[in-house]
XYZ file of C-alpha atoms in Angstrom:
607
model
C -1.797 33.309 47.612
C 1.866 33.985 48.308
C 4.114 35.520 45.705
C 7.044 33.337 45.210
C 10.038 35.604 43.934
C 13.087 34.327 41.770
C 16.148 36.177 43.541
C 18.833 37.868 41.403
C 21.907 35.807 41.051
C 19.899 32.332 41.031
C 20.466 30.454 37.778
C 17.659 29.722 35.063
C 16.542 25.998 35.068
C 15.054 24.271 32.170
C 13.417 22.024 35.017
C 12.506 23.840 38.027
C 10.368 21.771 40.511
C 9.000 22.845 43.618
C 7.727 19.196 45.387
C 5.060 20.744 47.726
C 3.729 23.720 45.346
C 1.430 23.414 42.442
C 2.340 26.296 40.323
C 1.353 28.639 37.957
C 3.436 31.269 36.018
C 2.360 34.683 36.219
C 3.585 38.117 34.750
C 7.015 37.270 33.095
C 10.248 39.069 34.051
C 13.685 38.269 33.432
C 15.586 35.799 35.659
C 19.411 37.232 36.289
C 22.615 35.389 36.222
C 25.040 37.591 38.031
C 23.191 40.690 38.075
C 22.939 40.558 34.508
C 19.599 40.377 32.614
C 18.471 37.158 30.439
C 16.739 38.144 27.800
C 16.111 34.332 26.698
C 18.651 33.575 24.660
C 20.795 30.266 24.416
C 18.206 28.143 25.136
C 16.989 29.152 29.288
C 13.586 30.108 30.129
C 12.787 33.295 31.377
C 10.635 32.857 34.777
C 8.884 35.484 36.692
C 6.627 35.689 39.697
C 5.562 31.895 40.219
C 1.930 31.505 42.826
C 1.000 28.788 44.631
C -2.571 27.292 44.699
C -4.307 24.551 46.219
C -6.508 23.896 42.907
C -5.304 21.368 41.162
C -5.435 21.180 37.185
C -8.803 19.427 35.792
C -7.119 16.019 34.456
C -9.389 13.745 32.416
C -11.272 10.977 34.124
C -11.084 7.794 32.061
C -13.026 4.520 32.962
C -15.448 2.016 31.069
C -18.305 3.544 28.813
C -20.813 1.737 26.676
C -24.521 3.171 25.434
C -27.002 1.486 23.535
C -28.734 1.873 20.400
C -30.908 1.512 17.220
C -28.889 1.786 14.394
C -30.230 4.857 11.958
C -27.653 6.356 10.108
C -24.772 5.015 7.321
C -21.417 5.206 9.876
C -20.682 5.313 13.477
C -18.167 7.734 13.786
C -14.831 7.714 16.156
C -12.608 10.482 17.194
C -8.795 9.833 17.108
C -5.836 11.562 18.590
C -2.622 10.411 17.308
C -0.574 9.156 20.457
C -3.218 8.626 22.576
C -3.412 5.539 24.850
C -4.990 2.598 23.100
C -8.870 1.862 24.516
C -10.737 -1.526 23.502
C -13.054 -0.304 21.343
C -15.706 -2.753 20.411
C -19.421 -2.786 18.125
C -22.034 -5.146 19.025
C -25.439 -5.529 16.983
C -28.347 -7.642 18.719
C -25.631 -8.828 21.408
C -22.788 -9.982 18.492
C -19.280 -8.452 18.950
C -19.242 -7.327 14.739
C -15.965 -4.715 15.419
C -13.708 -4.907 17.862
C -10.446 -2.738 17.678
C -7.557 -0.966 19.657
C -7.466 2.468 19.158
C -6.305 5.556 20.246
C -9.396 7.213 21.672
C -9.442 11.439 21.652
C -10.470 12.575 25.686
C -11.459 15.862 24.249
C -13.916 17.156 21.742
C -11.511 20.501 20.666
C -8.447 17.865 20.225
C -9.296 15.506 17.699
C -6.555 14.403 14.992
C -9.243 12.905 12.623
C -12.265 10.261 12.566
C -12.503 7.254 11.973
C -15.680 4.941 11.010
C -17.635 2.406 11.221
C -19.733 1.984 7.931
C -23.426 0.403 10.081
C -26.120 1.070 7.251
C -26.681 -2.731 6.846
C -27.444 -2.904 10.358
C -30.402 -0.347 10.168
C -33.136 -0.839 12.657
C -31.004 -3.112 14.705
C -30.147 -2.842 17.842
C -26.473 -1.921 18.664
C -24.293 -1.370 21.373
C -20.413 0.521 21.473
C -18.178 0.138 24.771
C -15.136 1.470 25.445
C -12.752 0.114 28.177
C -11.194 3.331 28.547
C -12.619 6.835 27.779
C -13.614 10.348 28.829
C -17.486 11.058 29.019
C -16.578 13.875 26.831
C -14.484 11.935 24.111
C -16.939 8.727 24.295
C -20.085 11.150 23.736
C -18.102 12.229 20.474
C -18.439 8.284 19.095
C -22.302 9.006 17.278
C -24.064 8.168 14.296
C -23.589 10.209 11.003
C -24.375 10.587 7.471
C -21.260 11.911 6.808
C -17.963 11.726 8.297
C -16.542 14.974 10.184
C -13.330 16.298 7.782
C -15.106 14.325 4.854
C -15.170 17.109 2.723
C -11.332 17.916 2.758
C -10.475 13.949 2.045
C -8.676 13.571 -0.959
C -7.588 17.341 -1.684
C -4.920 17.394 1.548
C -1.791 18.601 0.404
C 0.218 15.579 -0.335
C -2.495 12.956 -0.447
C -1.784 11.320 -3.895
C -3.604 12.334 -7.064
C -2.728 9.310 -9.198
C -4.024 6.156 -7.508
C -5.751 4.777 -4.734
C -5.277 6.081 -1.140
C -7.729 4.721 1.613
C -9.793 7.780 3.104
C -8.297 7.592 6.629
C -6.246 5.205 8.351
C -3.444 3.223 7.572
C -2.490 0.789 4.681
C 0.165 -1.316 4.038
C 0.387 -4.983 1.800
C -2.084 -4.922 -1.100
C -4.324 -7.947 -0.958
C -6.649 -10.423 -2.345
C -5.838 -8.651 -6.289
C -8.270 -9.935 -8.661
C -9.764 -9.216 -12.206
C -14.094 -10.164 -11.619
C -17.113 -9.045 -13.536
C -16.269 -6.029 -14.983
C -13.806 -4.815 -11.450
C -10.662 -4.583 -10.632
C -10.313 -5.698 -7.193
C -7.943 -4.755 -4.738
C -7.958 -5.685 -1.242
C -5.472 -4.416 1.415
C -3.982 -4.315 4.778
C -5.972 -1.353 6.781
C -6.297 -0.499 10.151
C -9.270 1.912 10.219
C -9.173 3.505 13.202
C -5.303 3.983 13.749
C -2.100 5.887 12.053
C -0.213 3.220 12.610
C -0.264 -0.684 11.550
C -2.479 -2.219 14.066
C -5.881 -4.294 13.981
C -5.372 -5.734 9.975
C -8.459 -5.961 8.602
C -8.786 -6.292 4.882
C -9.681 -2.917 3.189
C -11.772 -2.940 -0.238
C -11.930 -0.928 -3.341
C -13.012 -1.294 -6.735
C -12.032 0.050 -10.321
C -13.408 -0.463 -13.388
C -10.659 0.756 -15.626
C -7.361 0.327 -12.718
C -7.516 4.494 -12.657
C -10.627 5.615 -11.153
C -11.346 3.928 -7.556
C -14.509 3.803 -5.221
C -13.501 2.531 -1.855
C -16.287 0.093 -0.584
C -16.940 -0.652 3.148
C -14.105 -2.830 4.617
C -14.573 -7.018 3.605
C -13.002 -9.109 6.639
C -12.286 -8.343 10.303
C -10.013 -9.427 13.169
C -11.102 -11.411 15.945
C -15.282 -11.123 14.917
C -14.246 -13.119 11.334
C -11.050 -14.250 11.475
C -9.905 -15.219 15.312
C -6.954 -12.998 14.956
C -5.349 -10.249 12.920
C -6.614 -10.673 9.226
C -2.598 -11.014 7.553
C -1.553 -10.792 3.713
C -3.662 -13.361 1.531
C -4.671 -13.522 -2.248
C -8.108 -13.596 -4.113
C -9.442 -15.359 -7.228
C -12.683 -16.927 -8.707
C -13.309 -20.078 -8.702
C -15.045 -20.477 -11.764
C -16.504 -24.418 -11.717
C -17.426 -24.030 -7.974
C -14.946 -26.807 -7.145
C -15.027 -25.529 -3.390
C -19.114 -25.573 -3.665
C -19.575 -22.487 -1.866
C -21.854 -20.913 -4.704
C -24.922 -20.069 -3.803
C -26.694 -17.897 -6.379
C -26.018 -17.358 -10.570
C -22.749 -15.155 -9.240
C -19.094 -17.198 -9.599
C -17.877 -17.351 -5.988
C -14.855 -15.099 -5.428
C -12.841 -16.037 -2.226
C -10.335 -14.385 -0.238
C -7.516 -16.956 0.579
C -5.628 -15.212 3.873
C -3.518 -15.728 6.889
C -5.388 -15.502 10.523
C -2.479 -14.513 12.445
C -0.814 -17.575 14.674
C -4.002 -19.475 13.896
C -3.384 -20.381 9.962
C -4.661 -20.290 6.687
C -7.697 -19.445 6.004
C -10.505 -18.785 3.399
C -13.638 -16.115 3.158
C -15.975 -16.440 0.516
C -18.428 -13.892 -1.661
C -21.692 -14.806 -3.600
C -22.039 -11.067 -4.203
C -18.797 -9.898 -5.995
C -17.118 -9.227 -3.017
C -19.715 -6.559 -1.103
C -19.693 -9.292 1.761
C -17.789 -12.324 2.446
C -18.600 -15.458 5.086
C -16.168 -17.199 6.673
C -15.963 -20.703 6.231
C -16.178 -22.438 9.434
C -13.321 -25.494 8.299
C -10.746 -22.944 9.149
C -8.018 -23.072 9.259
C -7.156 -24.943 6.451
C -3.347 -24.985 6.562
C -0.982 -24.974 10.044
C 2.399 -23.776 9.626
C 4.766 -21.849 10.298
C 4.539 -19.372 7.676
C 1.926 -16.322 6.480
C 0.674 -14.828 3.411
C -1.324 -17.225 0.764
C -0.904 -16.781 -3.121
C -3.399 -19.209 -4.358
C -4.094 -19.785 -8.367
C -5.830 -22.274 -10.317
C -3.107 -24.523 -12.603
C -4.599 -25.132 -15.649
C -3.510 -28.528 -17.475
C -1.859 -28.946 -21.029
C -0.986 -32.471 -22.995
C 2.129 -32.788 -20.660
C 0.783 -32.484 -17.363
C -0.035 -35.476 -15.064
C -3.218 -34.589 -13.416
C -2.945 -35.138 -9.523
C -5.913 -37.743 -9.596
C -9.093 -38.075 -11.023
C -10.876 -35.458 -9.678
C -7.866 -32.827 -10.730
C -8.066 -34.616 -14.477
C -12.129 -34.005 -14.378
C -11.147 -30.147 -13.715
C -8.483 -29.724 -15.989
C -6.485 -28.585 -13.592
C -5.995 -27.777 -9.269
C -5.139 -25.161 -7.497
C -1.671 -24.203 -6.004
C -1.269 -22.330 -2.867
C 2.322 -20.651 -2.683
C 3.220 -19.545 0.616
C 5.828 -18.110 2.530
C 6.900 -20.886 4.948
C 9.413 -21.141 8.095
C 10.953 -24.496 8.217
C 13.532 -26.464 10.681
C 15.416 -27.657 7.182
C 14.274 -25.515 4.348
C 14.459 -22.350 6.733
C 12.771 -19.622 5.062
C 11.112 -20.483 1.857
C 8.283 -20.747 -0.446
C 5.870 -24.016 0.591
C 4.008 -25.223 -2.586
C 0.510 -27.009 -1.437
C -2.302 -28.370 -4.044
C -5.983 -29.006 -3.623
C -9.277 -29.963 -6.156
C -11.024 -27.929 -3.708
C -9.956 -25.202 -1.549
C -10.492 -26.892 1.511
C -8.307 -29.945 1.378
C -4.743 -29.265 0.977
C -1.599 -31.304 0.269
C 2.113 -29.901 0.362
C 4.453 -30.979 -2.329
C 7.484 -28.952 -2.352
C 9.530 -26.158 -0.883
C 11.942 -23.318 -2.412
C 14.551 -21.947 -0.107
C 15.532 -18.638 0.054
C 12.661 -16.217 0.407
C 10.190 -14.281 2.681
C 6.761 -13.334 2.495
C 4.607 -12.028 0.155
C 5.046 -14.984 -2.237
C 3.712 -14.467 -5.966
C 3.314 -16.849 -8.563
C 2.604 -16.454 -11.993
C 3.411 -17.571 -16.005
C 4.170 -14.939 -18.641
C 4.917 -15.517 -22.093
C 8.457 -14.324 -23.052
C 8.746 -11.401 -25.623
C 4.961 -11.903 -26.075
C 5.770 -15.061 -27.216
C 2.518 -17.496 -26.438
C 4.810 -20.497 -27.233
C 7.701 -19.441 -25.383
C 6.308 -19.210 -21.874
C 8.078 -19.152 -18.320
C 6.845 -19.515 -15.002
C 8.353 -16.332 -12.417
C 8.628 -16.698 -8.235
C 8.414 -13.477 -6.688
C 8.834 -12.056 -3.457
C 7.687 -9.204 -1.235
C 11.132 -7.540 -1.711
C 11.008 -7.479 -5.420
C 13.263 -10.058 -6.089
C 12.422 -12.762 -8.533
C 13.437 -15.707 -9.951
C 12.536 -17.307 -13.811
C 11.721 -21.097 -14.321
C 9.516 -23.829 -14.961
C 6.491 -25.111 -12.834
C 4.876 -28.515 -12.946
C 1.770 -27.628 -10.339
C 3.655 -29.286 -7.687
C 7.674 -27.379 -8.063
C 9.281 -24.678 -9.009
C 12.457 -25.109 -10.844
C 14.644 -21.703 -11.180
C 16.179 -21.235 -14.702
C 19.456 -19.782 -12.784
C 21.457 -19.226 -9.751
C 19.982 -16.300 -7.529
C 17.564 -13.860 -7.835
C 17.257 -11.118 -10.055
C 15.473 -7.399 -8.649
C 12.773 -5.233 -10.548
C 11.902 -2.352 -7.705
C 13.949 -0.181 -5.860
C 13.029 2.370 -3.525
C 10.513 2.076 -0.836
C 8.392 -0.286 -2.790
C 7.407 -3.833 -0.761
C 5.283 -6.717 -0.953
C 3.417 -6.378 -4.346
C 1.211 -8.524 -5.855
C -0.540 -8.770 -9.316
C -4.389 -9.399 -10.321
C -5.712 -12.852 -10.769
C -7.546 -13.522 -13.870
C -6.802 -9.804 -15.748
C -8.187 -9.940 -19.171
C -5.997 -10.328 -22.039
C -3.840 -12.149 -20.004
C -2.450 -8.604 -18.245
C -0.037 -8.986 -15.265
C -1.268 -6.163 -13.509
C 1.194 -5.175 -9.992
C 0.465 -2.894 -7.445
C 3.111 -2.611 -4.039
C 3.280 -0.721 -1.022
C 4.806 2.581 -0.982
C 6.327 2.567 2.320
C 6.357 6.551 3.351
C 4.718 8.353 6.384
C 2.082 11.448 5.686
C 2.046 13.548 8.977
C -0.730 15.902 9.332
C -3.065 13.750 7.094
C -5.733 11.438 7.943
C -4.344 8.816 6.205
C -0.932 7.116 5.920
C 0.985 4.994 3.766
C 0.308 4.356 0.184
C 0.685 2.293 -2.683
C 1.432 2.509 -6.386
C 0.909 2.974 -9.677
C -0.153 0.161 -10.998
C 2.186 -1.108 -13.801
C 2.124 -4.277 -16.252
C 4.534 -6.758 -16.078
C 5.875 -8.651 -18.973
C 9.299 -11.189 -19.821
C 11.583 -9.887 -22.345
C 15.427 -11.356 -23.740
C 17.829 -9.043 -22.990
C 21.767 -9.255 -22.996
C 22.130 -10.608 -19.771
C 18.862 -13.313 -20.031
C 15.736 -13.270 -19.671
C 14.637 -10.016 -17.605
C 11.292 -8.310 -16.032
C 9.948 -5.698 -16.931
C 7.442 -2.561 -15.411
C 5.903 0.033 -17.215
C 2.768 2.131 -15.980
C -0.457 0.887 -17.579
C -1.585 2.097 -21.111
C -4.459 3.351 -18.715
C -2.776 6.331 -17.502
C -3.611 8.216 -21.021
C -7.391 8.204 -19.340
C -5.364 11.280 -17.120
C -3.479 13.529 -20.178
C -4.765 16.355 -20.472
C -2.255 19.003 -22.355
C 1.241 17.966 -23.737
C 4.270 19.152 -24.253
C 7.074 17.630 -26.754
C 10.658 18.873 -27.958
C 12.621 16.920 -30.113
C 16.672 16.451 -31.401
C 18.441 18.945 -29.164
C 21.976 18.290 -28.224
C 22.983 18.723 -24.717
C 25.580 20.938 -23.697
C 26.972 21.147 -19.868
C 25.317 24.566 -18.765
C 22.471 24.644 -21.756
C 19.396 22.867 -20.402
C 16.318 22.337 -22.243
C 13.968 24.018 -19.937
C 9.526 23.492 -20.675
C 8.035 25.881 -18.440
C 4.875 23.309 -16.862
C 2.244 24.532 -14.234
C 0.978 21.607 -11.990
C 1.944 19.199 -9.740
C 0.962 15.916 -11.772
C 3.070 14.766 -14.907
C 3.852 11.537 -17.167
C 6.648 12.365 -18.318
C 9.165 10.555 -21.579
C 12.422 10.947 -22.461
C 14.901 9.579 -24.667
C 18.541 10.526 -25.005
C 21.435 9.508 -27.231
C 24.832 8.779 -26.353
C 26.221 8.634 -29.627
C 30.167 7.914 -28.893
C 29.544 9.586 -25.713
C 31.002 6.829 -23.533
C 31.054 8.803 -19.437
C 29.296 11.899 -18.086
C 25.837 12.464 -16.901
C 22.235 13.440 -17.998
C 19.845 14.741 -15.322
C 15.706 15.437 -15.957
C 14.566 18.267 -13.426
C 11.578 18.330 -12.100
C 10.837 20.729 -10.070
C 13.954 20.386 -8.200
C 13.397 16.687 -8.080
C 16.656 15.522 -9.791
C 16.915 12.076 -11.565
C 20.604 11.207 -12.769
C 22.087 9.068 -15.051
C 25.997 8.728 -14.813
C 27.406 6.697 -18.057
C 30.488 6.162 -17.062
C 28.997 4.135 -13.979
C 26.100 2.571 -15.945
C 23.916 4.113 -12.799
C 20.595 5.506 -12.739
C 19.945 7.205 -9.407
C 22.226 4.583 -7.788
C 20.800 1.383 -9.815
C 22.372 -0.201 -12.314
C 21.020 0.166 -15.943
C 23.097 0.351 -18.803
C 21.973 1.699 -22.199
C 20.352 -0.170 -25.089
C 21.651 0.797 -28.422
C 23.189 3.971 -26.987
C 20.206 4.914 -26.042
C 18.454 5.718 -21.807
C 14.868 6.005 -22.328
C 13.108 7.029 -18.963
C 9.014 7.006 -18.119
C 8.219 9.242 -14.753
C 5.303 9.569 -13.172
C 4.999 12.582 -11.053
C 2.657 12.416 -8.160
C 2.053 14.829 -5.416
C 4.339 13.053 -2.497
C 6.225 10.709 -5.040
C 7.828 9.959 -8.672
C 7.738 6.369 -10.176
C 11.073 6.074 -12.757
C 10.695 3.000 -15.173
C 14.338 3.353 -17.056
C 14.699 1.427 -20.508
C 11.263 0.409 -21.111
C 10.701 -0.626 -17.245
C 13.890 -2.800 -16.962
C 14.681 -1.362 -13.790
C 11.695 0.653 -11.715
C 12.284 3.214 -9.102
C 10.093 4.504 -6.359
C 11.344 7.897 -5.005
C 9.181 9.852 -2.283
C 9.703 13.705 -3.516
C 11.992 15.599 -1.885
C 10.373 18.669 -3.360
C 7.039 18.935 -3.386
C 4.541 21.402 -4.417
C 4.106 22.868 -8.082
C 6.908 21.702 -9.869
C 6.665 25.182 -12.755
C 9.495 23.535 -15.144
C 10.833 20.688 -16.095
C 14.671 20.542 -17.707
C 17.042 18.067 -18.895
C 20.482 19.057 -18.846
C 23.955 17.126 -19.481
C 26.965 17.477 -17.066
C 30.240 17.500 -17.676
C 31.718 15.114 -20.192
C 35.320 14.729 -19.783
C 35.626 12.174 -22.763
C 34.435 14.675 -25.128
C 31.534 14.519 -27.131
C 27.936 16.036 -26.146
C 24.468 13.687 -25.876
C 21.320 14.217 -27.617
C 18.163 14.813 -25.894
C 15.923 12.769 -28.643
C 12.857 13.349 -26.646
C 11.281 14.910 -24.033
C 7.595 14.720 -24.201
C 5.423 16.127 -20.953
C 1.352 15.368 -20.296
C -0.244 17.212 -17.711
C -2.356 15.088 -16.152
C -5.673 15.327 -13.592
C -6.536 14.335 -10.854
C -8.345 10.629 -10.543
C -10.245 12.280 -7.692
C -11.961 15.182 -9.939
C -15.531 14.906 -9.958
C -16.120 17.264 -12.565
């Protein structure tokens, strides 16, 4: 080996490169500019006595791998590295392609971001077979049956993985799915790809609740390309009750999964078991359009509706599928379709003006039953209030009103809640580095119609369920607020609901701030602002309902007239919480009527 020496004088490169040499850095010394010493500052890169070799560095050797067989255990476990280059990764049991996914593939067994799975224990005894079209002997040898999956034990206590609701255990999530009340469960589907970070292969994820607080994630429900022909997009799910689609097989109602198969149509998948396994029904698809993302409910007839023929009058009532819809006139809009069935559909009508993630839905108006309105909303949380025959939808006004703010997207509520709940649940759109998992959704929160002075108005508050979490609280009461005074309530923990109520009196501009944790939520008076929305006070009064997760805080201001999803800048214990006044140059100071604190556990604390 020949010593290659850097000469004194010769500048330091951030990119050296010697075209003929394959080098290696040895003992470090300084490189000189000028006869003067570089001690590595500004950025350069201190080089020293560089050899030449003629072994080359081991690289790994990718190329096809498969290996066969019986299946024994509960999963089939994959190794993933974040960034690696996608591989065709596909399952076969007795010769049938059952999984088949693009994923990024770890080459090496010390470099593995996290694992993915496969749950197989249905497929015990049978034969199986997993190729790759693009792996490292070492990385494909990794891909094995298991018990349990590797990191398993850490899931669910990572440092920002929420606390509060559902989180998948790896993998990514967006669109919640297929949201429906059945036997005792709450059921919420999802978009998931299970073996990537990123949103890619949409398969519908599963988990079930029985009280919307506590969840058990089940195996996944419905796959690309081995179910559906394509990616398995946004859809709805309900019951139908009088088997008018006559899929029921057994004394179980049928719930069905009404979805888009990406560029193919849409499409239905079917459960006799309360949604542990679904067939696909082999009519599909059953609509072709441009468009995506099914809402499909069951219109139930009163005295003033016409049925749509005999069959609908024999019911009582048909279904309407609402979907988002891309049209040469109507552009993009909301295409109403009806059916007796599930199978045979007929379009009626169109509504201009929105995107995907179409809901529909009737609420009674300041829990009115007699005074009931029909509400259009879409994946960006804007919504319109008006009347629905089964076929139309006729808005009350011009425009759209908006609920959500924040990085909150395509929501959609539970079909046939008890009580007659409207039950939402959205995307939270925020990244989790470091963590298995990514994405998440949120709380869920109840929906209801209420006259305010601008019209009739939505509203969101977190469920009544979330008492299920208090453990201690914490309450002052009547304190006025001076600029420089806060009330401070010294809080360990990192999980909170949190009320408060303050009075303006004849207080007409300034602000009032809550603290938590250096998580700061404003309200300026003068601008009628909360945290940048508008909200103006009722009776003089801002009441505000947090919830304080690990990664994020959920703001419902005046009863849930405006909602606000905020990822935490802070995160972390939050030790006190304080609400404070700034300065009010009109005079006058506000009263803090309220501030009431629960400390709340974990939904993922076993004991």
């Amino acid at each position: 080996m020949t010593a290659i020496d850097m000469p004194a004088g010769a500048a330091c490169s951030r990119a050296i490169l010697f075209r003929p040499l394959l080098l290696a850095l040895a003992v470090s010394i300084a490189c000189a500019e000028d006869g003067i010493p570089n001690r590595g500052g500004g950025g350069d890169v201190n080089v020293g006595h560089l050899v030449r070799t003629d072994t080359s560095p081991e690289t790994p050797n990718y190329g096809p791998q498969q290996r066969i067989f019986t299946v024994s255990r509960k999963y089939l476990v994959i190794p993933i590295k974040n960034g690696a280059e996608l591989c065709k990764l596909q399952l076969e049991i007795d010769g049938k392609a059952v999984r088949k996914y693009e994923t990024e593939l770890a080459s090496d067994p010390d470099d593995v971001d996290w694992w993915a799975f496969f749950t197989i224990e249905g497929y015990r005894g049978e034969q199986a077979r997993v190729l790759a079209d693009r792996a490292t002997d070492e990385g494909f040898a990794l891909i094995d049956q298991a018990d349990k999956v590797p990191g398993s034990g850490a899931w669910y206590s990572e440092p920002l993985r929420p606390q509060l609701r559902f989180s998948q255990a790896v993998g990514w999530n967006n669109d919640p799915n297929g949201m429906v009340y059945h036997d005792g469960e709450w059921h919420l589907f999802f978009q998931h790809n299970p073996v990537g970070w990123g949103p890619r292969n949409m398969t519908w994820g599963h988990a079930v609740s029985e009280d919307l607080i506590h969840w058990k994630q089940l195996p996944n429900a419905i796959f690309p390309t081995t179910m559906a022909q394509q990616a398995c997009f946004s859809g709805s799910g309900n019951v139908d009750k009088k088997n008018t689609s006559g899929f029921k097989t057994g004394p179980e109602d049928v719930l069905f999964a009404f979805l888009t198969d990406n560029g193919v149509g849409e499409s239905i998948a079917y459960s006799n078991d309360r949604g542990r396994s679904f067939t696909w029904y082999d009519g599909n698809p059953l609509v072709k359009h441009y468009g995506r993302d099914p809402k499909v409910i069951w219109y139930a007839y009163d005295n003033r509706d016409e049925p749509l023929d005999a069959k609908a009058g024999q019911l009582g009532g048909h279904w309407v599928m609402a979907v988002y819809d891309e049209h040469p006139v109507h552009k993009n809009n909301i295409a109403f379709y009806t059916s007796t069935n599930l199978k045979d559909w007929t379009l009626h009508s169109h509504l201009p003006g929105y995107s995907e993630c179409p809901e529909l839905f009737e609420l009674p108006v300041d829990l009115d039953a007699n005074k009931r309105k029909w509400v259009v909303f879409g994946g960006d949380a804007q919504y319109a209030i008006g009347a629905f025959d089964g076929r139309t939808f006729t808005p009350d006004h011009e425009g759209k009103h908006m609920l959500h703010f924040g990085p909150y997207y395509a929501s959609q509520t539970f079909e046939n809640a008890p009580d007659g709940r409207r039950i939402q649940i959205g995307w939270i759109q925020m990244d989790f580095p470091g963590h298995p998992f990514n994405q998440t959704f949120s709380f869920p929160h109840q929906l209801t119609l209420r006259t305010t002075e601008d019209g009739i108005r939505m509203f969101a508050e977190p469920v009544k369920e979330i008492e299920k979490l208090h453990t201690r609280s914490h309450t002052v009461t009547n304190r006025t607020l001076a600029p420089g005074q806060p009330v401070a309530m010294n809080v360990p923990g990192e999980l909170f609901h949190i009320r408060a109520v303050f009075d303006f009196g004849t207080v007409r501009t300034g602000v009032v701030a809550l603290d938590i944790g250096g998580n700061r939520i404003r309200f300026d008076l003068g601008a009628g602002h909360l945290d940048g929305v508008r909200l103006k006070p009722v009776d003089g009064r801002l009441t505000l309902e947090v919830v304080v997760d690990r990664p994020v805080m959920e703001i419902a201001g005046n009863q849930g007239r405006v909602f606000i999803t905020r990822p935490r800048a802070k995160t972390g214990a939050v030790g006190a919480i304080r609400a404070f006044a700034e300065a009010f140059p009109g005079g006058g100071e506000p009263k803090l009527v309220e501030l009431t604190v629960h400390e709340l556990k974990s939904i993922w604390n076993k004991k």
